[in-house]
Coordinates of C-alpha atoms in Angstrom, one line a residue:
X1 CA -1.9 -16.9 6.1
X2 CA -2.0 -15.7 9.1
X3 CA 1.8 -13.4 8.3
X4 CA 0.4 -11.7 6.1
X5 CA -2.7 -10.4 8.5
X6 CA -0.6 -9.4 11.0
X7 CA 0.8 -6.9 8.7
X8 CA -2.9 -5.1 8.7
X9 CA -2.2 -2.9 11.6
X10 CA 0.3 -1.5 11.5
X11 CA 1.5 -1.7 7.3
X12 CA -1.2 -1.6 4.8
X13 CA -2.3 0.6 3.6
X14 CA -5.0 1.2 0.4
X15 CA -3.4 4.8 -0.3
X16 CA -1.1 2.5 -3.5
X17 CA -1.1 3.4 -7.0
X18 CA -2.9 1.4 -9.0
X19 CA -1.5 -0.5 -11.5
X20 CA -3.4 -2.6 -14.9
X21 CA -6.4 -2.6 -16.2
X22 CA -8.7 -0.3 -14.3
X23 CA -12.4 -1.4 -14.0
X24 CA -15.1 1.6 -14.5
X25 CA -15.6 4.0 -11.0
X26 CA -19.1 2.0 -10.3
X27 CA -16.6 -1.3 -9.8
X28 CA -13.0 -0.2 -8.5
X29 CA -14.9 1.9 -5.4
X30 CA -17.0 -1.3 -4.9
X31 CA -14.0 -3.1 -4.5
X32 CA -12.5 -0.5 -2.7
X33 CA -15.1 -0.7 -0.2
X34 CA -15.7 -5.2 0.1
X35 CA -11.6 -5.2 0.8
X36 CA -11.5 -2.4 3.7
X37 CA -14.1 -3.8 4.9
X38 CA -12.6 -7.1 4.9
X39 CA -9.1 -6.1 6.2
X40 CA -11.2 -3.7 9.0
X41 CA -12.5 -6.9 10.2
X42 CA -9.1 -9.2 10.3
X43 CA -7.4 -6.5 12.0
X44 CA -9.6 -6.5 15.2
X45 CA -10.3 -10.4 14.9
X46 CA -6.8 -9.4 15.7
X47 CA -6.5 -7.4 18.2
X48 CA -9.3 -9.6 20.1
X49 CA -7.2 -11.8 20.6
X50 CA -6.7 -11.6 24.9
X51 CA -10.2 -11.5 24.6
X52 CA -11.4 -14.8 22.1
X53 CA -8.7 -16.7 24.3
X54 CA -9.6 -15.0 27.9
X55 CA -12.0 -16.8 30.2
X56 CA -13.9 -13.0 30.4
X57 CA -17.9 -14.3 30.7
X58 CA -18.7 -11.2 28.8
X59 CA -17.8 -12.0 25.5
X60 CA -20.7 -9.7 23.7
X61 CA -18.2 -7.7 21.6
X62 CA -17.8 -10.5 19.3
X63 CA -21.0 -11.7 17.7
X64 CA -23.7 -10.4 16.0
X65 CA -24.3 -6.0 15.4
X66 CA -22.1 -5.6 18.8
X67 CA -19.3 -7.0 16.6
X68 CA -20.2 -4.9 13.1
X69 CA -20.0 -2.2 15.4
X70 CA -17.0 -2.5 16.5
X71 CA -14.8 -3.1 12.9
X72 CA -16.6 -0.2 11.9
X73 CA -14.6 1.6 14.7
X74 CA -11.2 -0.2 13.6
X75 CA -12.7 0.7 9.9
X76 CA -12.9 4.6 10.6
X77 CA -9.9 4.8 12.8
X78 CA -7.4 3.1 10.0
X79 CA -8.5 5.0 7.1
X80 CA -9.8 8.3 8.9
X81 CA -13.3 7.7 6.5
X82 CA -17.1 6.6 7.3
X83 CA -17.3 3.6 7.3
X84 CA -19.1 2.4 3.8
X85 CA -22.5 2.7 3.6
X86 CA -24.1 -1.1 3.0
X87 CA -25.1 0.1 0.1
X88 CA -24.9 -3.5 -2.6
X89 CA -25.9 -6.8 -1.8
X90 CA -21.8 -7.9 -2.2
X91 CA -21.0 -5.4 1.1
X92 CA -24.3 -6.7 2.8
X93 CA -23.5 -10.3 2.5
X94 CA -20.3 -9.7 3.8
X95 CA -20.9 -7.9 6.4
X96 CA -23.6 -10.9 7.4
X97 CA -21.1 -13.7 6.9
X98 CA -18.9 -12.4 9.8
X99 CA -21.6 -12.4 12.3
X100 CA -22.0 -15.6 11.1
X101 CA -18.8 -17.0 11.2
X102 CA -18.9 -15.5 14.6
X103 CA -21.8 -17.3 15.5
X104 CA -20.3 -20.5 14.4
X105 CA -17.8 -20.7 16.9
X106 CA -19.8 -19.4 19.5
X107 CA -18.9 -22.2 22.1
X108 CA -15.9 -22.7 21.7
X109 CA -14.7 -19.8 21.7
X110 CA -16.9 -19.2 25.5
X111 CA -15.1 -22.2 26.0
X112 CA -13.6 -22.0 29.6
X113 CA -10.9 -25.5 29.1
X114 CA -8.9 -24.0 26.2
X115 CA -6.8 -21.6 26.4
X116 CA -6.1 -21.4 22.6
X117 CA -9.1 -20.9 20.9
X118 CA -7.6 -20.8 17.3
X119 CA -9.7 -18.0 16.0
X120 CA -6.9 -15.8 14.7
X121 CA -7.0 -13.7 12.2
X122 CA -6.0 -16.1 9.0
X123 CA -8.6 -19.2 10.6
X124 CA -11.7 -16.6 10.6
X125 CA -10.5 -15.0 7.0
X126 CA -9.9 -18.6 5.6
X127 CA -13.7 -19.0 7.1
X128 CA -15.3 -15.9 6.2
X129 CA -13.7 -16.5 2.1
X130 CA -15.0 -20.7 2.4
X131 CA -19.1 -19.6 3.7
X132 CA -19.0 -17.0 1.0
X133 CA -17.6 -19.6 -1.4
X134 CA -20.5 -21.9 -1.5
X135 CA -23.1 -19.2 -1.2
X136 CA -22.6 -18.6 -5.0
X137 CA -23.1 -14.9 -4.8
X138 CA -19.4 -13.8 -7.3
X139 CA -18.0 -13.2 -4.5
X140 CA -14.3 -14.8 -4.2
X141 CA -12.1 -12.7 -0.8
X142 CA -8.4 -14.9 0.3
X143 CA -4.8 -14.2 1.4
X144 CA -2.2 -15.4 -0.4
X145 CA 1.2 -15.0 -1.3
X146 CA 3.9 -16.2 -4.1
X147 CA 3.3 -20.8 -4.3
X148 CA 7.2 -21.5 -3.1
X149 CA 6.2 -19.6 0.4
X150 CA 2.5 -20.6 0.8
X151 CA 1.9 -22.6 4.2
X152 CA -1.8 -23.5 3.8
X153 CA -1.9 -25.6 -0.1
X154 CA -5.9 -24.1 0.2
X155 CA -4.0 -20.8 -0.3
X156 CA -2.4 -21.9 -2.9
X157 CA -2.6 -18.5 -5.5
X158 CA -4.3 -19.1 -8.6
X159 CA -1.9 -18.5 -12.3
X160 CA -3.6 -14.9 -12.3
X161 CA -2.9 -14.3 -9.1
X162 CA 0.6 -15.6 -9.9
X163 CA 1.4 -13.2 -12.5
X164 CA 0.4 -10.7 -10.4
X165 CA 2.8 -11.3 -7.7
X166 CA 5.1 -11.6 -10.3
X167 CA 5.4 -8.5 -11.4
X168 CA 4.4 -5.8 -8.0
X169 CA 6.5 -8.1 -5.7
X170 CA 9.5 -6.2 -6.1
X171 CA 7.2 -2.5 -5.9
X172 CA 4.4 -3.3 -4.2
X173 CA 1.2 -1.6 -5.1
X174 CA -3.0 -2.1 -4.9
X175 CA -3.4 -4.2 -9.0
X176 CA -6.8 -3.8 -10.5
X177 CA -7.4 -5.5 -13.7
X178 CA -11.0 -5.5 -15.1
X179 CA -10.5 -8.3 -17.7
X180 CA -10.4 -11.2 -14.5
X181 CA -12.9 -14.1 -15.1
X182 CA -14.3 -16.1 -12.1
X183 CA -16.0 -19.4 -11.8
X184 CA -15.7 -18.9 -15.4
X185 CA -17.3 -14.7 -16.2
X186 CA -15.6 -12.5 -16.6
X187 CA -15.3 -10.1 -13.3
X188 CA -13.0 -7.7 -11.6
X189 CA -9.7 -8.8 -9.9
X190 CA -8.0 -6.6 -7.8
X191 CA -4.8 -7.9 -5.4
X192 CA -3.7 -5.6 -2.4
X193 CA -0.3 -6.4 -0.7
X194 CA 0.0 -6.8 2.5
X195 CA 4.0 -5.5 3.8
X196 CA 5.2 -7.7 6.2
X197 CA 5.0 -5.7 9.7
X198 CA 7.1 -6.5 13.3
X199 CA 4.0 -9.0 14.2
X200 CA 4.0 -10.7 11.4
X201 CA 7.7 -11.8 13.0
X202 CA 5.8 -13.4 15.7
X203 CA 4.9 -16.4 13.5
X204 CA 7.4 -16.7 10.8
X205 CA 10.6 -14.3 12.0
X206 CA 13.3 -15.8 13.7
X207 CA 13.1 -18.0 17.4
X208 CA 13.8 -14.9 18.9
X209 CA 10.6 -13.1 17.5
X210 CA 8.3 -16.1 19.0
X211 CA 6.7 -15.1 22.2
X212 CA 6.7 -19.2 23.1
X213 CA 10.7 -17.9 23.4
X214 CA 10.2 -14.9 25.4
X215 CA 12.2 -15.7 29.3
X216 CA 13.3 -18.9 28.2
X217 CA 17.5 -19.7 27.8
X218 CA 18.1 -19.8 24.3
X219 CA 19.3 -24.3 24.5
X220 CA 15.1 -23.8 25.1
X221 CA 14.1 -22.2 22.3
X222 CA 11.0 -23.7 19.6
X223 CA 11.2 -23.1 16.3
X224 CA 7.2 -23.6 16.2
X225 CA 4.8 -20.8 16.2
X226 CA 1.9 -20.6 18.2
X227 CA 0.1 -22.1 15.6
X228 CA 2.6 -25.3 15.8
X229 CA 3.9 -24.4 11.7
X230 CA 8.2 -24.2 11.8
X231 CA 9.2 -20.4 11.4
X232 CA 10.9 -19.9 8.3
X233 CA 13.1 -16.8 9.2
X234 CA 11.3 -14.2 7.4
X235 CA 11.5 -10.6 7.2
X236 CA 10.4 -7.3 7.3
X237 CA 11.9 -7.3 3.6
X238 CA 10.2 -10.3 2.8
X239 CA 7.0 -10.3 0.5
X240 CA 4.3 -10.9 2.5
X241 CA 1.5 -11.7 -0.1
X242 CA -1.6 -10.2 -0.2
X243 CA -5.1 -10.1 -0.4
X244 CA -7.2 -11.1 -3.6
X245 CA -11.0 -9.9 -4.7
X246 CA -12.8 -11.1 -7.5
X247 CA -16.7 -9.8 -8.1
X248 CA -18.6 -10.8 -11.6
X249 CA -19.8 -8.1 -13.1
X250 CA -22.9 -9.0 -13.4
X251 CA -23.2 -8.3 -9.7
X252 CA -21.6 -4.9 -9.9
X253 CA -25.1 -3.9 -11.3
X254 CA -27.0 -5.6 -7.6
X255 CA -27.7 -2.7 -5.7
X256 CA -29.7 -2.6 -2.0
X257 CA -31.9 -5.2 -1.0
X258 CA -33.0 -7.6 -2.9

């Protein structure tokens, strides 16, 4: 899962040709906003690894209103457009849950004894998705990849995701589906592929890309990446998986604050 996130910073774009059954204009706009906000938060967490793992006293940039303001800045720079209005209940909940996740990790992030806090983008993404799933809001987001390549079984693709990836793996494009289901209810679904990027190779490439091996003789190299997983020797041509988003159709008309 972690390797998908590193590719967000340089390579992923939503300006890809969409395919499959198109949702209505209102639904598609909501799906795009949610995905782009979500991905911007992953980029910000990636960029802030030195602050997260450092011993700085002031880490206020990672919490509350400061967190959201910084994610908004990333969004504007990444997509060259204004941050979306939080004019839908689902978008508001997504943003609030981002704040909640970081608050839940505040003690860990501020622990001066730990050099590596483990709050990498993948962990943030998983915790965010987990909190959303238990709130019963008809919204599900996750990073996934083909079944043979997934590291974390919790991110294993469902049948729809597997089918989509098999269709787009040789020609990655955003895939919309207006006839999906979530929790047994009609839902709009979207899969946004994330191409591999040089950053991915630090964990999933060859040992020569592993930062833990920098400056060491080759005989001392490890094949274990910085988060404790065995490196896969993947290259930039490998399929990088993607972001899977599902929104119950009943949520589309939920606008504003309730």
